[in-house]
Structure formats: structure tokens, C-alpha cells
Coordinates of C-alpha atoms in Angstrom, one line a residue:
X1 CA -20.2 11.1 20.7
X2 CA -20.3 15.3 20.5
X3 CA -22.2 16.7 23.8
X4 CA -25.4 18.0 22.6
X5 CA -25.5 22.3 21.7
X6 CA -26.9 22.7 25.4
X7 CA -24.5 21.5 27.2
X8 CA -21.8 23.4 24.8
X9 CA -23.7 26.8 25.8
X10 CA -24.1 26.3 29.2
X11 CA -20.2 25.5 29.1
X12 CA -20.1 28.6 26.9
X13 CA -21.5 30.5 29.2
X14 CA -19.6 29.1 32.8
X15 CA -16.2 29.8 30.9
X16 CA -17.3 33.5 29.8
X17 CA -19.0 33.8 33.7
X18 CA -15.4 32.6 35.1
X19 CA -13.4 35.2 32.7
X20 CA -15.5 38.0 34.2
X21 CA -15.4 37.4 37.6
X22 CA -11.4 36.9 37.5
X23 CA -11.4 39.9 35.8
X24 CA -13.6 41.7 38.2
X25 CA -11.4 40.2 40.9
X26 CA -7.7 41.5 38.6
X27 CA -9.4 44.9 38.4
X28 CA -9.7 45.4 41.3
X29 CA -6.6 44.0 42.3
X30 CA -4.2 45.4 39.6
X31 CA -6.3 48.1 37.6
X32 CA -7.9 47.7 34.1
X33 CA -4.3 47.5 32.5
X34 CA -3.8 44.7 34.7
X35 CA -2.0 41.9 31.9
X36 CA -4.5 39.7 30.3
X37 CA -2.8 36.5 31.0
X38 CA -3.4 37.5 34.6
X39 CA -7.0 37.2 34.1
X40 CA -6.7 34.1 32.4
X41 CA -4.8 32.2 34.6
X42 CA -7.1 33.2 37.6
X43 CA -9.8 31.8 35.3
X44 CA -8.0 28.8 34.5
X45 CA -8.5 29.4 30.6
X46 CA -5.9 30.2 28.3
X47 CA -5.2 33.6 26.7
X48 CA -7.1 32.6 23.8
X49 CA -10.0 31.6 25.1
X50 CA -10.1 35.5 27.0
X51 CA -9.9 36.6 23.5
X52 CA -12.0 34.1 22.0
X53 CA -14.8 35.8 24.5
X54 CA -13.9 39.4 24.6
X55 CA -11.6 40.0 21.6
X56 CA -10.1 43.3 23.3
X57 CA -9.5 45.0 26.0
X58 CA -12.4 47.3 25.8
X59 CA -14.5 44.6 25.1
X60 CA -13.9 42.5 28.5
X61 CA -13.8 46.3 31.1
X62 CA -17.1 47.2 29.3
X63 CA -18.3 43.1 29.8
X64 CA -16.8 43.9 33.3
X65 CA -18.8 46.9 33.8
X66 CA -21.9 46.4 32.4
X67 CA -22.5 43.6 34.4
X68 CA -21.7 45.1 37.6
X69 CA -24.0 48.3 36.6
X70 CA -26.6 46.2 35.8
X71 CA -26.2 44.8 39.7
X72 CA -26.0 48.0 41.0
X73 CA -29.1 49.3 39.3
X74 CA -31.3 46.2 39.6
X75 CA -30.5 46.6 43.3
X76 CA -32.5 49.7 43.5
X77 CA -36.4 48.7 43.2
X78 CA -35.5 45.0 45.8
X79 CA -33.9 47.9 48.4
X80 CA -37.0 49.8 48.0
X81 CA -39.4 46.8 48.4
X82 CA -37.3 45.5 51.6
X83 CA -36.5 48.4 53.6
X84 CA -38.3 50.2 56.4
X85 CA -38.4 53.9 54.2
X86 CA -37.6 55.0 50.6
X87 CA -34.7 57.5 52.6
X88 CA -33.3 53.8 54.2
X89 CA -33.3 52.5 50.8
X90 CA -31.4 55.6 49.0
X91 CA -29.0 54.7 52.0
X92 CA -28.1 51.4 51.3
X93 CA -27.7 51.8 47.6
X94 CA -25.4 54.5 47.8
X95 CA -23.4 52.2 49.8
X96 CA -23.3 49.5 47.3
X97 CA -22.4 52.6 44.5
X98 CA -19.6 53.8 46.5
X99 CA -18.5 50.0 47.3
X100 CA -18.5 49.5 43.3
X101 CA -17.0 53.2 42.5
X102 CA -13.9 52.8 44.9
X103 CA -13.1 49.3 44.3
X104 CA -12.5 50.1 40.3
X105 CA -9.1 51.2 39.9
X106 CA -9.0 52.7 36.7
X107 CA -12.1 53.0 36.0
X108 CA -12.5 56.9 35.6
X109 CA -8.9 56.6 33.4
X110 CA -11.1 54.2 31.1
X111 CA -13.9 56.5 31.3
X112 CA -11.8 59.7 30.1
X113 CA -9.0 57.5 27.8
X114 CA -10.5 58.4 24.8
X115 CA -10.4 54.6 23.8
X116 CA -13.4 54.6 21.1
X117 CA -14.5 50.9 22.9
X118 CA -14.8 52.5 25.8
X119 CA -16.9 55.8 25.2
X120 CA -20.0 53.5 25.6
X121 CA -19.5 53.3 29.6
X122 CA -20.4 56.5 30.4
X123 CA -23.4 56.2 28.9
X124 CA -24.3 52.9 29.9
X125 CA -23.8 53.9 33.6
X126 CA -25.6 57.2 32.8
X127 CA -28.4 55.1 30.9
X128 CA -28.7 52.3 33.6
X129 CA -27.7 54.2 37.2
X130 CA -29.3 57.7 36.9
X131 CA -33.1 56.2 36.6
X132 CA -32.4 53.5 39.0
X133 CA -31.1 56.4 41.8
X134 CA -34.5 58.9 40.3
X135 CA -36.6 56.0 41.3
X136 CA -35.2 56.4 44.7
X137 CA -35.0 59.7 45.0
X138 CA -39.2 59.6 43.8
X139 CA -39.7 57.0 46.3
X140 CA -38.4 59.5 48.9
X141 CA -39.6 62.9 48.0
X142 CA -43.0 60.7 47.7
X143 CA -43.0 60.2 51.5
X144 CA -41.3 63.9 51.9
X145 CA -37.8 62.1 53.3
X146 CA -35.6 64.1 50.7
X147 CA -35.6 68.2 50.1
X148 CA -37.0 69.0 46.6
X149 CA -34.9 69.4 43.8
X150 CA -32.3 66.4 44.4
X151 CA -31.6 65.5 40.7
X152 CA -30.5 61.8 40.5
X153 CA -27.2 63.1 37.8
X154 CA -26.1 66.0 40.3
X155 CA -26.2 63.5 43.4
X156 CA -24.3 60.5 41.2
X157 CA -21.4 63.0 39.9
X158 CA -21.1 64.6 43.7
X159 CA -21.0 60.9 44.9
X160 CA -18.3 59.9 42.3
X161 CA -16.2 62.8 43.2
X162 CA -16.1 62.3 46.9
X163 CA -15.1 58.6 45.4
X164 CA -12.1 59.3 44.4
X165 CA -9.9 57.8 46.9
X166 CA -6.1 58.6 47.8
X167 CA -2.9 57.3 50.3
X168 CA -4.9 59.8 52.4
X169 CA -8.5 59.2 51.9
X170 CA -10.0 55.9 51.5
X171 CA -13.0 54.3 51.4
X172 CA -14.1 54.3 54.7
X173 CA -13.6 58.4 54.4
X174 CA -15.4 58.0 51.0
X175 CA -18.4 56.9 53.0
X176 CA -18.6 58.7 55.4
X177 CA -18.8 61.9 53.4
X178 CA -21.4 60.5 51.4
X179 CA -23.4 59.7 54.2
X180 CA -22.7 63.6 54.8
X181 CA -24.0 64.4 51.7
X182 CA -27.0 62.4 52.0
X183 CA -27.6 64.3 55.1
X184 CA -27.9 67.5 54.1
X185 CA -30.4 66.1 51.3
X186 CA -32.8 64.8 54.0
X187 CA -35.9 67.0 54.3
X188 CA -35.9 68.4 57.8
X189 CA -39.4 68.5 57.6

């Protein structure tokens, strides 16, 4: 007796779930040129099935991605609901965006490769991350916490580039330079 089309998408869905999360887990492990069959085997799928789901490279990083963006930026408006201050919140979201910056090896290669299935994650972290930090940075010139003129773009690029980690400089130094640079955004008023 065939299982019912439900059951075959939820299925679907728990195989394509598993793929992304071992490739999360490879990217961060190996880089995004880390070998597909690695990601497969710590899904416990074959290589076609990786294919089946993401039928190239680009396709599975910008999967990857997207869905850790879409984290990231959904994260925004629940830290603003749940902390003590707007300027608390801005905190604790720029932690979670350095945590996902440094912890992608790679990823700014993908971003400037000049792989046309690729050229859509700049935008999609543009398009996704720059209103979710604005609605921050609202919430906390709002309640006067933040000097004016803090564009959401100009504080995401400086916080990417004190991201880019070394043999020297890590992410413990990455965040601590942030939280610098979050300092001398804080109104003093």
C-alpha cells in the first residue's frame, strides 16, 4: 500500500531539513567547497538525494544561507519584545550576527566568486538583515540609547569587517571590537 502524499512531504521535507543542517554543520567545519559527499554522508542520504534537493552547489550555500538569515533577522523584533532596552536588544543581535558571520568559512569568497547562483546572497542578506538591524536601531534612537545618524548598512558592513577573523584574531577578538563599536554608537546623553 503507497503512504499517503502527506506523509511523502513531511518525509520530503525531514530529508531536505537533515541536508541543510549537515551542510550548515560541513560549512562550518570544512568551508563551502567542503565535498558534497561529505554533506551527504553526515545526512545519511546519498549524493543523489543532495542533488535531487539542491541540484548545485549554489543552490544548497544559498538554501544554507537563506535559512540562517532568515534566523538571524526574525530574531530581531522577539529580542526587542524580551529585553530590558531597545540598546540591550541591538546588543544581543549583534552577537548572534557576528556568531553567524565568523562561523561561515567561505562565505565572503561565495559572496565575491562571481558564481552567477550566488550573486543573490548579497542581496538576500541586504534585503532581509539591514531592516531587521533599522528596526533596532529605531527602537533605540526611539528611547534616545543610540547617537543619531547610525545607518543600519554602515553598522552591518563595519561589523562584517571587524568579522573577518585570522590565526591572530578570532572570534572572541571579533566581539569584543564589536562591542567597541557599539559603544561609541551609544548616545551619551
Amino acid at each position: 500500500m503507497p503512504e499517503p502524499a502527506g506523509v511523502r512531504q513531511a518525509q520530503a521535507q525531514r530529508t531536505r531539513s537533515s541536508v541543510l543542517e549537515a551542510a550548515a554543520a560541513v560549512f562550518v567545519d570544512r568551508g563551502i567547497q567542503a565535498p558534497v559527499r561529505d554533506i551527504a554522508e553526515r545526512a545519511g542520504v546519498g549524493l543523489g538525494t543532495v542533488y535531487r534537493n539542491f541540484p548545485t552547489r549554489a543552490d544548497l550555500v544559498t538554501a544554507v544561507y537563506r535559512h540562517q538569515i532568515d534566523a538571524c533577522a526574525a530574531l530581531a523584533p522577539r529580542l526587542l519584545e524580551e529585553s530590558a532596552s531597545p540598546f540591550t536588544a541591538l546588543t544581543l543581535w549583534t552577537d548572534a550576527f557576528v556568531d553567524f558571520l565568523v562561523t561561515k568559512h567561505g562565505l565572503g569568497a561565495a559572496l565575491g566568486s562571481g558564481d552567477p547562483g550566488l550573486e543573490n546572497l548579497h542581496a538576500l542578506m541586504l534585503d532581509t538583515l539591514v531592516p531587521a538591524c533599522a528596526s533596532l536601531l529605531d527602537a533605540c534612537a526611539a528611547t534616545k540609547e543610540l547617537r543619531p545618524g547610525v545607518a543600519a548598512y554602515t553598522l552591518l558592513r563595519a561589523i562584517g569587517n571587524l568579522c573577518i577573523t585570522g590565526p591572530d584574531y578570532g572570534q572572541a577578538d571579533a566581539k569584543r571590537m564589536v562591542a567597541l563599536l557599539l559603544a561609541g554608537c551609544r548616545s551619551t546623553v
